[in-house]
C-alpha atoms as one frame of an Amber mdcrd trajectory, in Angstrom:
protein
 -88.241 168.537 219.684 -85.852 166.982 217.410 -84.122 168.479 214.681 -81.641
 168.022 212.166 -77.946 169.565 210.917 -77.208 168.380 207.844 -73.859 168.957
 207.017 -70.974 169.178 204.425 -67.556 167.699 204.238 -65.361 168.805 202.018
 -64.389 172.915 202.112 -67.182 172.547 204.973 -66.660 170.528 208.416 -62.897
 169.699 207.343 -60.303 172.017 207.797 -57.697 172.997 205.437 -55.604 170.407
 205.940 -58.503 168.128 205.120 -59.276 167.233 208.792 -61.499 166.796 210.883
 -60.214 168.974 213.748 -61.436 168.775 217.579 -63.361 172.117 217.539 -65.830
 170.318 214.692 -65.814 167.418 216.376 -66.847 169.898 220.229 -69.328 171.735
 218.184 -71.365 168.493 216.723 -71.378 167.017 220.263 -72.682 170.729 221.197
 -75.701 169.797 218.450 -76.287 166.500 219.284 -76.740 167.926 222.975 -79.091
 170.168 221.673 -81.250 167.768 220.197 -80.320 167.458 216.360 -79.829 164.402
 214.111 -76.241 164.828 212.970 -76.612 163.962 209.275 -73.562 164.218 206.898
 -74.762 165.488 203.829 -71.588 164.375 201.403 -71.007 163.743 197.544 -68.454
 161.070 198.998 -69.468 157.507 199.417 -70.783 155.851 202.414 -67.125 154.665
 203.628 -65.889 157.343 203.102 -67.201 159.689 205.848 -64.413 160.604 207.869
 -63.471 158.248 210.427 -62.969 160.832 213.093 -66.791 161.374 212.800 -68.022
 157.768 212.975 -65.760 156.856 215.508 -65.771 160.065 217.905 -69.884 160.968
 217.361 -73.124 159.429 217.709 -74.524 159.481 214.330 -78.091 158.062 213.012
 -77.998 158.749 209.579 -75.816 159.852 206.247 -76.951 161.393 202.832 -74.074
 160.374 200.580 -73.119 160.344 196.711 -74.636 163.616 196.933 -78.069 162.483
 197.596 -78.364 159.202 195.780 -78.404 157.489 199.120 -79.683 157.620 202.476
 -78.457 155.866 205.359 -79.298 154.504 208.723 -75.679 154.331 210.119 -76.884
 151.987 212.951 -78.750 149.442 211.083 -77.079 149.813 207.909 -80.555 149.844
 205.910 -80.987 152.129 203.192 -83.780 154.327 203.448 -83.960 155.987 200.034
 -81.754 154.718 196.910 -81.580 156.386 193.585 -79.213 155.092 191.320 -78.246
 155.311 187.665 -79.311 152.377 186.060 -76.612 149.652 184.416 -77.355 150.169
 180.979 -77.965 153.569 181.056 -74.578 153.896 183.435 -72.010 152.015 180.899
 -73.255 153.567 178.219 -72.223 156.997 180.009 -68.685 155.205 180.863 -68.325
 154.215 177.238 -68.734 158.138 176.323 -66.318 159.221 179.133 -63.892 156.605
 178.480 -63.678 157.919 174.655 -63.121 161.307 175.623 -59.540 160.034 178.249
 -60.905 161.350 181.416 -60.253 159.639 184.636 -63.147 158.250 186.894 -64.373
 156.160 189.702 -67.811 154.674 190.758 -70.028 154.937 193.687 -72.051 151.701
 194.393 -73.024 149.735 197.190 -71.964 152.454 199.517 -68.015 152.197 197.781
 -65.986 153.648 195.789 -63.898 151.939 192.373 -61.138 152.785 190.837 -60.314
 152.791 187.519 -56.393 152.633 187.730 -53.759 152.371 190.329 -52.997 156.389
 189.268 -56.346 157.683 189.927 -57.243 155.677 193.517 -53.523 156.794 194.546
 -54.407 160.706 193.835 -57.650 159.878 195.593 -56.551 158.651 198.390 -53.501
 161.674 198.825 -56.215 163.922 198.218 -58.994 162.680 201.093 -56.297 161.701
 203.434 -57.122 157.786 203.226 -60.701 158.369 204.057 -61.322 156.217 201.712
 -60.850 152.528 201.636 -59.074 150.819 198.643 -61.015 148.546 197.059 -60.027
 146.082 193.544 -59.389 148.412 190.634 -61.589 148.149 188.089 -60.452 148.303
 184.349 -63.087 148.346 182.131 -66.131 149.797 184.383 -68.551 149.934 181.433
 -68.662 145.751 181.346 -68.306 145.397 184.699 -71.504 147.152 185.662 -73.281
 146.177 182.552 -71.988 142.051 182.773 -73.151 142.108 187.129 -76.303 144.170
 186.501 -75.033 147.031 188.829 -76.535 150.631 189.603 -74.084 153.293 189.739
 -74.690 155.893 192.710 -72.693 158.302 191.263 -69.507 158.773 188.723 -66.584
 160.981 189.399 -65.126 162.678 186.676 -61.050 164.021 186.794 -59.769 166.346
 183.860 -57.473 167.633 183.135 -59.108 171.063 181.230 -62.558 172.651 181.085
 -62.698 171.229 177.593 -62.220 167.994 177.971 -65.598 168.085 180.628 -67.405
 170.100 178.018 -66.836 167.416 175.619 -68.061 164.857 177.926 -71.339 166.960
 178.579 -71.705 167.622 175.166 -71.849 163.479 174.404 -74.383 163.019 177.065
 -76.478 165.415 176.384 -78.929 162.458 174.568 -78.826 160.600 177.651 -82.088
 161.134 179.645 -82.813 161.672 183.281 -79.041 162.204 184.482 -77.915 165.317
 185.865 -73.847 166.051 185.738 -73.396 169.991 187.428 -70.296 171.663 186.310
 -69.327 173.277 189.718 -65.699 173.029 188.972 -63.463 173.405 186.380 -61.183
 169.977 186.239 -64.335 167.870 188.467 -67.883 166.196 187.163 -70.156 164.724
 189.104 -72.736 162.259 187.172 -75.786 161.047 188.922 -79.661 160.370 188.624
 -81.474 163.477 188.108 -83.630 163.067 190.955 -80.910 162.227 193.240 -79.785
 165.460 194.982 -79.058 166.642 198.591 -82.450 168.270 198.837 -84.343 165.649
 197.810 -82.877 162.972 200.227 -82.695 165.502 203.172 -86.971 166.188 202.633
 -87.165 162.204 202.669 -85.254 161.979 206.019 -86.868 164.695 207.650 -90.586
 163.177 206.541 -89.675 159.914 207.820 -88.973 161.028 210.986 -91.658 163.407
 211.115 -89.514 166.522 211.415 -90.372 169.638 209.992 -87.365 171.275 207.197
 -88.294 174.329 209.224 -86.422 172.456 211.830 -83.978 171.386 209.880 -79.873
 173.150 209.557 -78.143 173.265 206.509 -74.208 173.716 206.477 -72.157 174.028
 203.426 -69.993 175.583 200.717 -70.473 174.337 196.785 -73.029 174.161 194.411
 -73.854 170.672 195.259 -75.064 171.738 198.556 -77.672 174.329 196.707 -80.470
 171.809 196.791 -80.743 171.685 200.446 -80.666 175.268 200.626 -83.396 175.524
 199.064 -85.154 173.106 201.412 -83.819 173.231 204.687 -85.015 175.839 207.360
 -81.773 178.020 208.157 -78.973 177.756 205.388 -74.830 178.240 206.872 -72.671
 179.195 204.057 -68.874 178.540 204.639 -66.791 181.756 203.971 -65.121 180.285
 201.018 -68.351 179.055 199.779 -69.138 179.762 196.242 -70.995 183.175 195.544
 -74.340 181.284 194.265 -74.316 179.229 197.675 -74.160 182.658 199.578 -76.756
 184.064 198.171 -79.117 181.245 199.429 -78.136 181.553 202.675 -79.608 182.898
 205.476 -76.032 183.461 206.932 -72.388 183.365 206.098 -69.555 182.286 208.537
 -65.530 182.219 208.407 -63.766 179.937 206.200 -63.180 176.182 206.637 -59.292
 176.933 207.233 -60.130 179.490 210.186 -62.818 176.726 211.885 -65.807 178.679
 210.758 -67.760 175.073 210.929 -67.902 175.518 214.577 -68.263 179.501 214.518
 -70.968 179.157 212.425 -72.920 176.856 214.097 -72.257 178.501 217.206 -73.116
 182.030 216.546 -76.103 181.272 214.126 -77.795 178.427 215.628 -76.013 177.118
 219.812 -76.002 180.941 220.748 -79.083 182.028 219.064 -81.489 183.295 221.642
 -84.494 183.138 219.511 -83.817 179.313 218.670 -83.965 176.889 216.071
């Protein structure tokens, strides 16, 4: 019977050091062996899943832009797409731009830049997971002027306030949903466009049970498969909320508890998933 792991990547199956280290990469073959669909289940963009992964693992499918799209990574077809419409996306830029926070867009399966500053930090930050694309200077006339839906938007602070602002602005703006999980960080999407969502698409399509169905992770984003999937891994330095949803708890992504977890809870279960 086939099942599915969906799974994290940042704080979850990289390490510290923002890696992808071998014992993840042992433990996913481990998985696949067993029979699940390994499914990263990311806020990042499409090329952005670590290249470790794609190159070293046999994967089917990705849930990226934290749940806005789903992805057969063999074909390349889109499965399930919910983006933020044009209109409705630059006039959200418009309000962020206003307020001086820094940002990038999710479409197509990439990720823009706003300035040379912000795709530099970026790019430190994820290692170079990410590929560079043109900058974009004025994002608000770009989508509007080519007619193009925004996955997701990133939003960079540098205070609490300066987010509350921005949330406070778009709070007349319908049908978006922008979680404040951390302090300097938004995340603006659709709000039907969530990890749990896409991950009960994927598992209808291929006619698997969400009883069947894994559920690795660590922040707040990663609550709405939680609430969906069958057995729910929270990472040790998972937020407290996420914790409480799940059905167990494993070590911390900087002392491999990827792998321990999925060993101990789910390879080296003798009841079986």
């Amino acid at each position: 019977m086939k099942k599915i792991l969906a799974f994290d990547i940042d704080g979850t199956s990289i390490n510290g050091r923002r890696r992808v280290s071998d014992d993840t990469i042992n433990v996913l073959e481990e998985m696949s062996d067993a029979g699940y669909f390994l499914v990263p289940t990311t806020g990042r963009c499409l090329d952005a899943i670590p290249s470790k992964m794609t190159r070293e693992l046999s994967m089917d499918y990705a849930i990226t832009s934290n749940g806005s799209r789903v992805t057969n990574l063999k074909s390349g077809e889109d499965s399930f797409l919910e983006c933020i419409p044009y209109a409705t996306a630059a006039q959200i830029i418009r309000i962020l731009q206003k307020n001086r926070v820094l940002m990038n867009i999710h479409v197509e399966g990439q990720c823009y830049d706003e300035s040379y500053f912000v795709q530099t930090l970026r790019r430190i930050f994820f290692n170079t997971d990410f590929t560079a694309y043109p900058i974009i200077r004025d994002m608000a006339n770009y989508v509007e002027e080519k007619h193009i839906d925004v996955e997701k938007i990133q939003v960079f602070a540098l205070s609490r306030k300066q987010l509350e602002r921005c949330v406070k602005d778009m709070q007349a703006i319908e049908s978006i949903a922008y979680p404040m999980s951390q302090k300097h960080y938004l995340e603006i999407t659709i709000d039907h466009a969530n990890k749990g969502n896409a991950l009960e698409h994927l598992a209808e399509s291929l006619d698997i049970d969400m009883s069947a169905v894994v559920a690795v992770g660590d922040d707040t984003n990663d609550l709405a498969m939680f609430r969906v999937a069958g057995t729910c891994i929270a990472m040790g330095n998972a937020r407290e909320k996420l914790k409480d949803k799940a059905d167990h708890i494993t070590d911390t992504n900087k002392r491999e508890g990827f792998a321990k977890g999925l060993k101990e809870f789910v390879l080296n279960n003798k009841e079986g998933l």
